[in-house]
PDB file of C-alpha atoms in Angstrom:
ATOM      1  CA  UNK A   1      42.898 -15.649  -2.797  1.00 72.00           C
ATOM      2  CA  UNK A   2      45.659 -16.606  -5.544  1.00 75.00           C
ATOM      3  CA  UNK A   3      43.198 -14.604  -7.955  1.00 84.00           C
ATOM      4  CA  UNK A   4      44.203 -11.778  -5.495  1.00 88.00           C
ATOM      5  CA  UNK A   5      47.715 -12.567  -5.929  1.00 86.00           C
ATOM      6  CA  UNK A   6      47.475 -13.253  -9.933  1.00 82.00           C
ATOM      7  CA  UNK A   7      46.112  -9.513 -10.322  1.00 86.00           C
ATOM      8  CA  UNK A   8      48.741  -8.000  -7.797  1.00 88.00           C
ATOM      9  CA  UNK A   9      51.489  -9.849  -9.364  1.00 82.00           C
ATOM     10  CA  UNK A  10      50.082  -8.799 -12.644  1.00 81.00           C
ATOM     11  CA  UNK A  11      49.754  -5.068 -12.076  1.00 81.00           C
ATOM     12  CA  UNK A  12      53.653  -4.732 -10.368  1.00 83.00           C
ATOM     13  CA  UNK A  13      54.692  -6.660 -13.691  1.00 75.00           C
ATOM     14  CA  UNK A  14      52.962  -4.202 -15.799  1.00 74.00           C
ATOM     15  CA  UNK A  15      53.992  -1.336 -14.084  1.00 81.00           C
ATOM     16  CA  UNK A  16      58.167  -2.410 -13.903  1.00 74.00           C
ATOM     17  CA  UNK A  17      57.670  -3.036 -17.458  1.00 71.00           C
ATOM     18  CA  UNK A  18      57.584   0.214 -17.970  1.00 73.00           C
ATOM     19  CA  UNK A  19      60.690   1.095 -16.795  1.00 76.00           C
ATOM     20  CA  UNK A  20      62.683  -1.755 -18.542  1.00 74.00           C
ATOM     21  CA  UNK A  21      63.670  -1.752 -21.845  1.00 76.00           C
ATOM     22  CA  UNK A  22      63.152  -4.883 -24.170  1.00 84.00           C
ATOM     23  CA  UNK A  23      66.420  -6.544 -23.985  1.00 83.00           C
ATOM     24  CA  UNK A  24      68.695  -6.241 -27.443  1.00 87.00           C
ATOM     25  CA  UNK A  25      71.437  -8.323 -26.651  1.00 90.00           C
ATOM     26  CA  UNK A  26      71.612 -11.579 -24.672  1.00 90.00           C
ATOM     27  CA  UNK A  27      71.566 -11.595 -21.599  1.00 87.00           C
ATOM     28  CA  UNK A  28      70.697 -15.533 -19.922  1.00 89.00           C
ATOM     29  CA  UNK A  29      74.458 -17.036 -19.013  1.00 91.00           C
ATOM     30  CA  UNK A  30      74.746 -13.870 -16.903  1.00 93.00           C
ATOM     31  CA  UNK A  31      70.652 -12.990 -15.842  1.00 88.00           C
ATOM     32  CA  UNK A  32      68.518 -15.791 -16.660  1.00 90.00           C
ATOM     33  CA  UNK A  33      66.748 -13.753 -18.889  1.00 88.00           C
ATOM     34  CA  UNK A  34      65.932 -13.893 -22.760  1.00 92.00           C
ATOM     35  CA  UNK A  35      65.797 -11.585 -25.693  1.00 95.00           C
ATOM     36  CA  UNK A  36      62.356 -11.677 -27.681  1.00 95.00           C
ATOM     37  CA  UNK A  37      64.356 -13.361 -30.287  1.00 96.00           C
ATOM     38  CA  UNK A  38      65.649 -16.240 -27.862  1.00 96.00           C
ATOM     39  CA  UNK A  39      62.404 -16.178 -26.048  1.00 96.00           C
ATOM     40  CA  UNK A  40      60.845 -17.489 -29.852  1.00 97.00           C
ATOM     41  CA  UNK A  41      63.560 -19.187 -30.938  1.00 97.00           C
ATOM     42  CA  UNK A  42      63.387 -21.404 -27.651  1.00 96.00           C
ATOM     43  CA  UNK A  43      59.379 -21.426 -27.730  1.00 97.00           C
ATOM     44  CA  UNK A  44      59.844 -23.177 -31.503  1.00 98.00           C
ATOM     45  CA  UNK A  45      61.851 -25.464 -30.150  1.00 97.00           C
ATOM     46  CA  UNK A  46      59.697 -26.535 -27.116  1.00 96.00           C
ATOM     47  CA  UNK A  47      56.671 -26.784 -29.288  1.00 96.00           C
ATOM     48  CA  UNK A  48      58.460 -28.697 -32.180  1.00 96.00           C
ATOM     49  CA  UNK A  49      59.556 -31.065 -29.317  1.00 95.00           C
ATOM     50  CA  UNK A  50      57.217 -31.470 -27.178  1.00 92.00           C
ATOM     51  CA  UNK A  51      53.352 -31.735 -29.143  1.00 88.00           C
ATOM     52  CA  UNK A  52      51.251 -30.648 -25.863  1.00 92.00           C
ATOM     53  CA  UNK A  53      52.305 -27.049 -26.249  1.00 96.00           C
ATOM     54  CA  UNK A  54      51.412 -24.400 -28.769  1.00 97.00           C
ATOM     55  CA  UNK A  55      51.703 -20.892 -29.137  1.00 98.00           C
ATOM     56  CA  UNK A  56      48.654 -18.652 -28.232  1.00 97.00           C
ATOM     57  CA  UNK A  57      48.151 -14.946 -29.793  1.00 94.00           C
ATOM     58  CA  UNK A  58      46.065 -13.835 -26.450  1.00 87.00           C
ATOM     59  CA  UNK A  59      44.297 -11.479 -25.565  1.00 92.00           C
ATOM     60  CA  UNK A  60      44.720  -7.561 -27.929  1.00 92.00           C
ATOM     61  CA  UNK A  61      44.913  -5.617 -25.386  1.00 91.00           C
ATOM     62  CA  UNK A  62      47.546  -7.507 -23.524  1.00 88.00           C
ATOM     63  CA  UNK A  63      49.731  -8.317 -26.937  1.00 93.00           C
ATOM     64  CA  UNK A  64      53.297  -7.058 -26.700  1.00 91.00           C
ATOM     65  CA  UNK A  65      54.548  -5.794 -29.945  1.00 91.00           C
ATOM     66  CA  UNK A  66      58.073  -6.886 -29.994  1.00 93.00           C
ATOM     67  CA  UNK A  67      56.557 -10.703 -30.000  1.00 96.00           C
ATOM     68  CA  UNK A  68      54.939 -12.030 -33.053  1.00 97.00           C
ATOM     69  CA  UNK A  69      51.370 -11.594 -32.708  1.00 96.00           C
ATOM     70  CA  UNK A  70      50.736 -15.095 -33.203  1.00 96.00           C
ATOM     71  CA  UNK A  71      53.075 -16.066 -30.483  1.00 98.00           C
ATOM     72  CA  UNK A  72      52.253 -13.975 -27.602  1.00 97.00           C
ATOM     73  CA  UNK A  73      52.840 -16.719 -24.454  1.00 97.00           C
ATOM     74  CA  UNK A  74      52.881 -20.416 -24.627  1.00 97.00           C
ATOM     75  CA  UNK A  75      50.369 -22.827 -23.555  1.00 96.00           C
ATOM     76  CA  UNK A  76      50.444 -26.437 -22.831  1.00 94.00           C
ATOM     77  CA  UNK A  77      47.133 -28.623 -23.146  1.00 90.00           C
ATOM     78  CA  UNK A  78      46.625 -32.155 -22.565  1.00 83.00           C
ATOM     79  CA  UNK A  79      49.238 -33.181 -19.914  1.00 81.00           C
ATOM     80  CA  UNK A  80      47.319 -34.994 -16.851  1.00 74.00           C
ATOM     81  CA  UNK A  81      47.791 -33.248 -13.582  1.00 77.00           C
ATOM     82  CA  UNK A  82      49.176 -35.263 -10.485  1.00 75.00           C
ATOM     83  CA  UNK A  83      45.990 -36.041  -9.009  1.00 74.00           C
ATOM     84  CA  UNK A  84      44.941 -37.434 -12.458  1.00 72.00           C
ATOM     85  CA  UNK A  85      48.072 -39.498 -12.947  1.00 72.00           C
ATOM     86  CA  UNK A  86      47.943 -41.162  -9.402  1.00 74.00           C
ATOM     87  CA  UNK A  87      44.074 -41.611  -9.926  1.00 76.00           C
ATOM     88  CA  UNK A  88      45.309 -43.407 -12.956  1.00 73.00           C
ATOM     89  CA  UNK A  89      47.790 -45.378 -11.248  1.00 75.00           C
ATOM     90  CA  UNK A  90      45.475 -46.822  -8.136  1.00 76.00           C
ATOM     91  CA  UNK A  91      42.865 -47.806 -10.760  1.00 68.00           C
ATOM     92  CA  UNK A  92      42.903 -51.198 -11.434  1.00 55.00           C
ATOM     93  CA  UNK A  93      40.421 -50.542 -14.573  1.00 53.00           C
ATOM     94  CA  UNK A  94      42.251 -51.839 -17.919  1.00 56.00           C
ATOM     95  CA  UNK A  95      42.749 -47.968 -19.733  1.00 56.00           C
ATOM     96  CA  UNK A  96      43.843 -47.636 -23.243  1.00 60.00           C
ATOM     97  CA  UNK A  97      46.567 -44.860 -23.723  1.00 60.00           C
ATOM     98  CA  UNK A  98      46.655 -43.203 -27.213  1.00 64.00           C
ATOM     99  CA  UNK A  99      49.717 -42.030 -28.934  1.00 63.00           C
ATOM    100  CA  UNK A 100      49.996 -40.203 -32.054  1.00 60.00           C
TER     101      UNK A 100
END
């Protein structure tokens, strides 16, 4: 079912894209949304911040050419999901936690 979705969602994105220009000047106070520029500029940030997430290039096809083509979307690996994180917390096991 929410593969359903995903691809519905998907193709309605794709096809308003179409129709909207990429955004020049900055529009977030006012919109909530970013210029490519901001959209890197805050992605740099995250990732210099925050170690679990990266940039991804993706997928040719799908690449949008007023991104960098090494930073197409950004991904975040490593983080334990909730069900993890309480199965970590009702353990009584001793765990070792790593951090770099």
């Amino acid at each position: 079912m929410s593969n359903i979705k995903h691809t519905i969602g998907e193709g309605i994105r794709g096809f308003v894209a179409n129709f909207m220009p990429t955004l020049k000047e900055s529009r977030f106070v006012e919109e909530g949304v970013l210029t490519p520029e901001e959209f890197v500029a805050a992605g740099d940030m995250l990732v210099h911040k925050c170690p679990t997430w990266g940039w991804e290039k993706g997928e040719e096809k799908k690449m949008k050419d007023f991104l960098p083509a090494d930073k197409q979307f950004l991904s975040t690996k490593g983080v334990s999901c909730v069900r993890r994180v309480a199965e970590i917390m009702t353990n009584e096991t001793d765990f070792d936690v790593e951090v770099e």
